[in-house]
mmCIF file of C-alpha atoms and ligand atoms in Angstrom:
data_model
loop_
_atom_site.group_PDB
_atom_site.id
_atom_site.type_symbol
_atom_site.label_atom_id
_atom_site.label_comp_id
_atom_site.label_asym_id
_atom_site.label_seq_id
_atom_site.Cartn_x
_atom_site.Cartn_y
_atom_site.Cartn_z
ATOM 1 C CA MET A 1341 64.827 -13.059 -29.484
ATOM 2 C CA ILE A 1342 66.678 -14.517 -26.452
ATOM 3 C CA ARG A 1343 64.905 -14.013 -22.726
ATOM 4 C CA LEU A 1344 66.349 -15.259 -19.401
ATOM 5 C CA HIS A 1345 63.949 -15.277 -16.232
ATOM 6 C CA HIS A 1346 66.373 -15.004 -13.792
ATOM 7 C CA ALA A 1347 66.527 -14.966 -9.871
ATOM 8 C CA HIS A 1348 69.878 -13.700 -8.475
ATOM 9 C CA GLN A 1349 71.970 -16.440 -6.889
ATOM 10 C CA THR A 1350 70.001 -19.153 -8.167
ATOM 11 C CA ARG A 1351 70.551 -21.942 -10.336
ATOM 12 C CA SER A 1352 69.267 -19.156 -13.910
ATOM 13 C CA MET A 1353 72.677 -17.813 -13.023
ATOM 14 C CA ARG A 1354 73.887 -21.088 -14.814
ATOM 15 C CA SER A 1355 71.841 -20.089 -17.978
ATOM 16 C CA LEU A 1356 73.093 -16.337 -17.655
ATOM 17 C CA TRP A 1357 76.519 -17.220 -17.469
ATOM 18 C CA MET A 1358 76.128 -19.410 -20.567
ATOM 19 C CA LEU A 1359 74.739 -16.335 -22.098
ATOM 20 C CA HIS A 1360 77.401 -14.009 -21.438
ATOM 21 C CA GLU A 1361 79.884 -16.666 -22.475
ATOM 22 C CA LEU A 1362 78.602 -16.462 -25.261
ATOM 23 C CA GLY A 1363 78.080 -13.163 -26.267
ATOM 24 C CA VAL A 1364 75.022 -12.956 -28.144
ATOM 25 C CA GLU A 1365 72.051 -10.516 -27.181
ATOM 26 C CA PHE A 1366 69.438 -11.368 -25.156
ATOM 27 C CA GLU A 1367 67.104 -9.626 -21.944
ATOM 28 C CA VAL A 1368 66.919 -9.871 -18.573
ATOM 29 C CA VAL A 1369 63.464 -10.550 -16.550
ATOM 30 C CA GLU A 1370 64.306 -10.313 -12.870
ATOM 31 C CA HIS A 1371 62.194 -12.894 -10.451
ATOM 32 C CA ALA A 1372 62.123 -12.204 -6.650
ATOM 33 C CA PHE A 1373 62.574 -15.673 -5.223
ATOM 34 C CA GLY A 1374 59.205 -16.535 -4.509
ATOM 35 C CA LYS A 1375 55.464 -16.752 -4.672
ATOM 36 C CA ASN A 1376 55.331 -14.801 -8.107
ATOM 37 C CA LEU A 1377 57.405 -17.649 -10.119
ATOM 38 C CA ARG A 1378 53.848 -19.367 -8.985
ATOM 39 C CA SER A 1379 51.954 -16.624 -11.211
ATOM 40 C CA GLU A 1380 49.498 -18.175 -13.999
ATOM 41 C CA ASP A 1381 51.614 -16.183 -16.855
ATOM 42 C CA TYR A 1382 55.149 -17.233 -14.984
ATOM 43 C CA LEU A 1383 53.726 -20.920 -14.962
ATOM 44 C CA ALA A 1384 53.047 -20.767 -18.671
ATOM 45 C CA LEU A 1385 56.667 -20.494 -18.986
ATOM 46 C CA ASN A 1386 57.995 -23.336 -16.438
ATOM 47 C CA PRO A 1387 55.139 -25.301 -15.347
ATOM 48 C CA ALA A 1388 56.410 -26.075 -12.306
ATOM 49 C CA GLY A 1389 57.147 -22.650 -11.149
ATOM 50 C CA ARG A 1390 61.558 -22.346 -10.962
ATOM 51 C CA VAL A 1391 63.525 -20.275 -12.540
ATOM 52 C CA PRO A 1392 65.245 -20.564 -15.337
ATOM 53 C CA ALA A 1393 62.651 -19.910 -17.982
ATOM 54 C CA LEU A 1394 64.365 -19.415 -21.761
ATOM 55 C CA GLU A 1395 62.432 -17.781 -24.392
ATOM 56 C CA ILE A 1396 64.191 -18.483 -27.438
ATOM 57 C CA ASP A 1397 63.559 -18.984 -31.064
ATOM 58 C CA GLY A 1398 59.530 -18.774 -30.619
ATOM 59 C CA LYS A 1399 59.926 -21.758 -28.146
ATOM 60 C CA VAL A 1400 60.199 -21.859 -24.143
ATOM 61 C CA LEU A 1401 63.095 -23.901 -22.708
ATOM 62 C CA PHE A 1402 63.293 -25.202 -18.827
ATOM 63 C CA GLU A 1403 66.061 -27.173 -16.981
ATOM 64 C CA THR A 1404 68.939 -25.856 -17.300
ATOM 65 C CA GLY A 1405 70.862 -28.990 -18.421
ATOM 66 C CA ALA A 1406 68.350 -28.795 -21.161
ATOM 67 C CA ILE A 1407 69.359 -25.259 -21.889
ATOM 68 C CA THR A 1408 73.014 -25.660 -21.742
ATOM 69 C CA GLU A 1409 72.757 -28.222 -24.471
ATOM 70 C CA TYR A 1410 70.437 -26.101 -26.824
ATOM 71 C CA LEU A 1411 72.590 -23.377 -26.638
ATOM 72 C CA CYS A 1412 75.864 -25.343 -26.977
ATOM 73 C CA ASP A 1413 73.906 -26.948 -30.089
ATOM 74 C CA LEU A 1414 73.249 -23.689 -31.089
ATOM 75 C CA TYR A 1415 76.274 -21.930 -30.900
ATOM 76 C CA PRO A 1416 78.873 -24.844 -32.078
ATOM 77 C CA ARG A 1417 81.894 -22.421 -32.965
ATOM 78 C CA SER A 1418 81.546 -21.449 -28.746
ATOM 79 C CA GLY A 1419 83.597 -24.307 -28.597
ATOM 80 C CA LEU A 1420 81.726 -24.554 -24.929
ATOM 81 C CA GLY A 1421 79.980 -27.515 -26.187
ATOM 82 C CA ARG A 1422 81.105 -31.312 -26.917
ATOM 83 C CA ALA A 1423 78.709 -32.099 -30.072
ATOM 84 C CA ALA A 1424 77.369 -36.234 -30.297
ATOM 85 C CA GLY A 1425 80.613 -38.250 -31.753
ATOM 86 C CA HIS A 1426 83.372 -35.721 -29.871
ATOM 87 C CA PRO A 1427 85.872 -37.942 -27.798
ATOM 88 C CA GLU A 1428 84.955 -35.745 -24.937
ATOM 89 C CA ARG A 1429 80.894 -36.320 -25.099
ATOM 90 C CA ALA A 1430 79.984 -38.378 -22.727
ATOM 91 C CA ASP A 1431 82.541 -36.322 -20.141
ATOM 92 C CA TRP A 1432 81.048 -33.763 -21.010
ATOM 93 C CA LEU A 1433 77.610 -34.342 -20.366
ATOM 94 C CA VAL A 1434 78.340 -36.516 -17.483
ATOM 95 C CA TRP A 1435 79.806 -33.135 -15.703
ATOM 96 C CA LEU A 1436 77.416 -31.144 -17.012
ATOM 97 C CA HIS A 1437 74.459 -33.087 -15.304
ATOM 98 C CA PHE A 1438 76.897 -33.407 -11.900
ATOM 99 C CA SER A 1439 75.892 -29.394 -11.388
ATOM 100 C CA GLU A 1440 72.400 -31.045 -10.340
ATOM 101 C CA THR A 1441 73.868 -33.561 -7.785
ATOM 102 C CA ILE A 1442 75.512 -30.423 -6.290
ATOM 103 C CA SER A 1443 72.096 -28.682 -6.591
ATOM 104 C CA GLN A 1444 69.815 -30.679 -5.006
ATOM 105 C CA HIS A 1445 71.747 -30.229 -1.837
ATOM 106 C CA SER A 1446 72.205 -26.771 -2.114
ATOM 107 C CA ALA A 1447 68.523 -26.847 -2.486
ATOM 108 C CA ALA A 1448 67.368 -28.397 0.822
ATOM 109 C CA LEU A 1449 69.608 -26.034 2.028
ATOM 110 C CA THR A 1450 68.919 -23.215 1.237
ATOM 111 C CA GLN A 1451 65.121 -24.044 2.009
ATOM 112 C CA GLN A 1452 67.075 -25.417 5.779
ATOM 113 C CA HIS A 1453 68.753 -21.845 6.640
ATOM 114 C CA ILE A 1454 66.391 -19.783 4.453
ATOM 115 C CA ALA A 1455 63.173 -20.658 3.146
ATOM 116 C CA LEU A 1456 62.580 -21.906 6.990
ATOM 117 C CA TYR A 1457 62.801 -19.327 8.716
ATOM 118 C CA GLU A 1458 61.033 -20.478 11.896
ATOM 119 C CA ASP A 1459 63.885 -22.250 14.280
ATOM 120 C CA HIS A 1460 61.269 -24.882 15.331
ATOM 121 C CA MET A 1461 60.704 -25.816 11.434
ATOM 122 C CA ARG A 1462 64.458 -26.663 10.989
ATOM 123 C CA SER A 1463 66.384 -29.350 11.006
ATOM 124 C CA ARG A 1464 69.934 -29.416 12.293
ATOM 125 C CA ILE A 1465 70.412 -33.456 11.478
ATOM 126 C CA VAL A 1466 69.126 -32.756 7.621
ATOM 127 C CA MET A 1467 71.780 -29.614 7.804
ATOM 128 C CA LYS A 1468 74.780 -31.694 9.064
ATOM 129 C CA LEU A 1469 73.909 -34.702 6.952
ATOM 130 C CA GLU A 1470 72.948 -32.439 3.170
ATOM 131 C CA ALA A 1471 76.405 -30.145 3.652
ATOM 132 C CA ALA A 1472 78.182 -33.255 4.641
ATOM 133 C CA ARG A 1473 77.010 -35.078 1.221
ATOM 134 C CA LEU A 1474 77.874 -31.603 -0.632
ATOM 135 C CA GLY A 1475 81.200 -32.669 0.564
ATOM 136 C CA LYS A 1476 80.983 -35.663 -1.121
ATOM 137 C CA CYS A 1477 80.484 -34.219 -4.664
ATOM 138 C CA TYR A 1478 83.602 -31.613 -3.677
ATOM 139 C CA ALA A 1479 86.143 -34.846 -3.059
ATOM 140 C CA ALA A 1480 84.695 -36.462 -6.521
ATOM 141 C CA LEU A 1481 85.161 -32.989 -8.335
ATOM 142 C CA GLU A 1482 88.126 -33.244 -6.639
ATOM 143 C CA GLN A 1483 89.505 -36.503 -8.305
ATOM 144 C CA ARG A 1484 88.334 -35.044 -11.667
ATOM 145 C CA LEU A 1485 90.503 -32.091 -10.811
ATOM 146 C CA GLN A 1486 93.695 -33.758 -10.471
ATOM 147 C CA GLY A 1487 96.060 -32.784 -12.893
ATOM 148 C CA ARG A 1488 93.846 -30.374 -14.876
ATOM 149 C CA ASP A 1489 92.957 -26.989 -15.334
ATOM 150 C CA TYR A 1490 89.241 -27.210 -16.510
ATOM 151 C CA ILE A 1491 87.007 -30.418 -16.245
ATOM 152 C CA LEU A 1492 87.969 -31.440 -19.354
ATOM 153 C CA ASP A 1493 90.954 -32.354 -20.939
ATOM 154 C CA GLY A 1494 89.877 -29.978 -23.898
ATOM 155 C CA GLY A 1495 89.695 -26.966 -22.076
ATOM 156 C CA PHE A 1496 86.444 -24.642 -20.638
ATOM 157 C CA SER A 1497 83.797 -26.012 -21.788
ATOM 158 C CA ALA A 1498 79.747 -25.555 -20.817
ATOM 159 C CA ALA A 1499 80.507 -28.181 -18.067
ATOM 160 C CA ASP A 1500 83.175 -25.682 -15.662
ATOM 161 C CA VAL A 1501 79.721 -23.477 -15.990
ATOM 162 C CA SER A 1502 76.946 -25.684 -14.695
ATOM 163 C CA VAL A 1503 79.143 -27.444 -12.066
ATOM 164 C CA GLY A 1504 81.222 -23.894 -11.096
ATOM 165 C CA GLN A 1505 77.588 -22.191 -10.687
ATOM 166 C CA ALA A 1506 76.553 -25.308 -8.484
ATOM 167 C CA LEU A 1507 79.820 -25.118 -6.522
ATOM 168 C CA TYR A 1508 79.009 -21.262 -6.032
ATOM 169 C CA MET A 1509 75.992 -21.757 -4.615
ATOM 170 C CA ALA A 1510 77.069 -24.757 -2.112
ATOM 171 C CA LEU A 1511 80.178 -22.454 -1.086
ATOM 172 C CA HIS A 1512 77.324 -20.928 1.084
ATOM 173 C CA PHE A 1513 77.081 -24.208 3.309
ATOM 174 C CA ARG A 1514 80.112 -26.257 2.787
ATOM 175 C CA ARG A 1515 83.713 -24.474 2.472
ATOM 176 C CA ALA A 1516 86.087 -26.088 0.381
ATOM 177 C CA ASP A 1517 89.513 -24.912 2.077
ATOM 178 C CA GLU A 1518 90.800 -28.633 1.967
ATOM 179 C CA PHE A 1519 90.348 -29.702 -1.810
ATOM 180 C CA PRO A 1520 93.118 -27.394 -3.575
ATOM 181 C CA ALA A 1521 92.533 -28.748 -7.016
ATOM 182 C CA LEU A 1522 88.584 -28.013 -6.632
ATOM 183 C CA SER A 1523 90.171 -23.988 -5.193
ATOM 184 C CA GLU A 1524 92.499 -23.253 -7.387
ATOM 185 C CA TRP A 1525 89.989 -24.297 -10.492
ATOM 186 C CA TYR A 1526 87.108 -22.108 -8.877
ATOM 187 C CA GLY A 1527 89.087 -19.254 -8.551
ATOM 188 C CA ARG A 1528 89.953 -19.480 -12.639
ATOM 189 C CA ILE A 1529 87.085 -19.927 -13.735
ATOM 190 C CA THR A 1530 85.141 -17.338 -11.855
ATOM 191 C CA GLN A 1531 87.429 -14.614 -13.102
ATOM 192 C CA ARG A 1532 85.961 -14.610 -16.419
ATOM 193 C CA GLU A 1533 84.429 -11.851 -17.279
ATOM 194 C CA ALA A 1534 80.787 -13.787 -18.111
ATOM 195 C CA PHE A 1535 80.852 -15.297 -14.408
ATOM 196 C CA GLN A 1536 81.368 -11.607 -13.427
ATOM 197 C CA LYS A 1537 78.709 -10.602 -15.249
ATOM 198 C CA SER A 1538 76.030 -12.986 -14.122
ATOM 199 C CA LEU A 1539 76.778 -12.031 -10.060
ATOM 200 C CA PRO A 1540 73.771 -9.864 -8.494
ATOM 201 C CA THR A 1541 74.179 -6.299 -9.245
ATOM 202 C CA LYS A 1542 74.730 -3.773 -6.444
ATOM 203 C CA GLY A 1543 71.734 -3.359 -4.800
ATOM 204 C CA ALA A 1544 69.890 -6.183 -6.353
ATOM 205 C CA VAL A 1545 67.487 -9.013 -4.257
ATOM 206 C CA ARG A 1546 70.016 -12.299 -3.169
ATOM 207 C CA LEU A 1547 68.999 -15.209 -2.306
ATOM 208 C CA TYR A 1548 71.993 -15.298 0.062
ATOM 209 C CA GLU A 1549 72.189 -12.397 2.253
ATOM 210 C CA LYS A 1550 75.419 -13.937 3.994
ATOM 211 C CA ALA A 1551 78.340 -15.071 2.442
ATOM 212 C CA PHE A 1552 78.026 -18.634 4.664
ATOM 213 C CA TYR A 1553 75.376 -20.515 6.288
ATOM 214 C CA PRO A 1554 77.137 -23.220 9.043
ATOM 215 C CA VAL A 1555 75.190 -25.624 10.717
ATOM 216 C CA PRO A 1556 74.024 -24.353 14.072
ATOM 217 C CA GLU A 1557 75.642 -25.372 17.408
ATOM 218 C CA GLU A 1558 74.091 -28.001 19.470
ATOM 219 C CA ALA A 1559 71.558 -26.591 22.065
HETATM 220 N N1 LIG B 2866 66.755 -29.322 -12.131
HETATM 221 C C1 LIG B 2866 65.602 -27.577 -12.235
HETATM 222 C C2 LIG B 2866 65.560 -26.605 -10.911
HETATM 223 C C3 LIG B 2866 65.098 -25.516 -11.822
HETATM 224 C C4 LIG B 2866 65.064 -25.278 -10.089
HETATM 225 O O1 LIG B 2866 64.505 -25.659 -8.913
HETATM 226 N N2 LIG B 2866 65.231 -23.829 -9.677
HETATM 227 C C5 LIG B 2866 64.697 -23.394 -8.458
HETATM 228 C C6 LIG B 2866 65.909 -22.105 -7.993
HETATM 229 S S1 LIG B 2866 67.711 -22.566 -7.666
HETATM 230 C C7 LIG B 2866 63.277 -22.396 -7.950
HETATM 231 O O2 LIG B 2866 63.137 -22.237 -8.980
HETATM 232 N N3 LIG B 2866 63.094 -22.677 -6.825
HETATM 233 C C8 LIG B 2866 61.890 -21.814 -6.657
HETATM 234 C C9 LIG B 2866 60.799 -22.878 -5.943
HETATM 235 O O3 LIG B 2866 60.921 -23.706 -5.209
HETATM 236 O O4 LIG B 2866 60.277 -22.134 -5.375
HETATM 237 C C10 LIG B 2866 66.767 -26.772 -13.264
HETATM 238 O O5 LIG B 2866 67.841 -27.120 -13.701
HETATM 239 O O6 LIG B 2866 66.477 -25.957 -14.130
#
């Protein structure tokens, strides 16, 4: 039995996309982003009260990077992983985990734009800085994607899923129009059926009500 604890448009979408790519049977428990992640029952699954949590083989995993690596080990024939000893192993690991370098900024921006709902709680400087730092991450990706269809020369992998999902969140705060290789790659990977299946269903509770949250104008 595989059961994913998921909140729409959050990092758990990364694990959901992976499961859809693998084509395995699983169930999803949807959580609203917020206080119910701090319930005793949920904390037994993820002690920090975060999504995702993945119940699998009688174990509970949290941390998207660990979940992705675990799933790739479990399903080596999917081609999504690069096992120890594979020539692309190091690059696969680096880019798989680069998703969290991106997501730390999206998390800070989500807090600024969405969680802190009173204007006086927000900091325009933090919003501007975090969005600029996303731009630096985009530049790193743009460089990596020069002359490549996917992050690894060997083709589509879990690294594309991880970074692609991180980008999905980040694009709510920093546009990527001036990064052509990144934009083409993002268009390519988000056409995949598994990505489309990971998007919020119609009427579902979303984390992002708007497509884009600009830095507010200076007062
Ligand atoms: N490094 C963790 C981060 C997990 C995380 O912080 N998830 C966010 C959603 S994107 C969350 O559950 N936040 C709830 C909260 O902070 O209350 C991972 O990759 O799984």
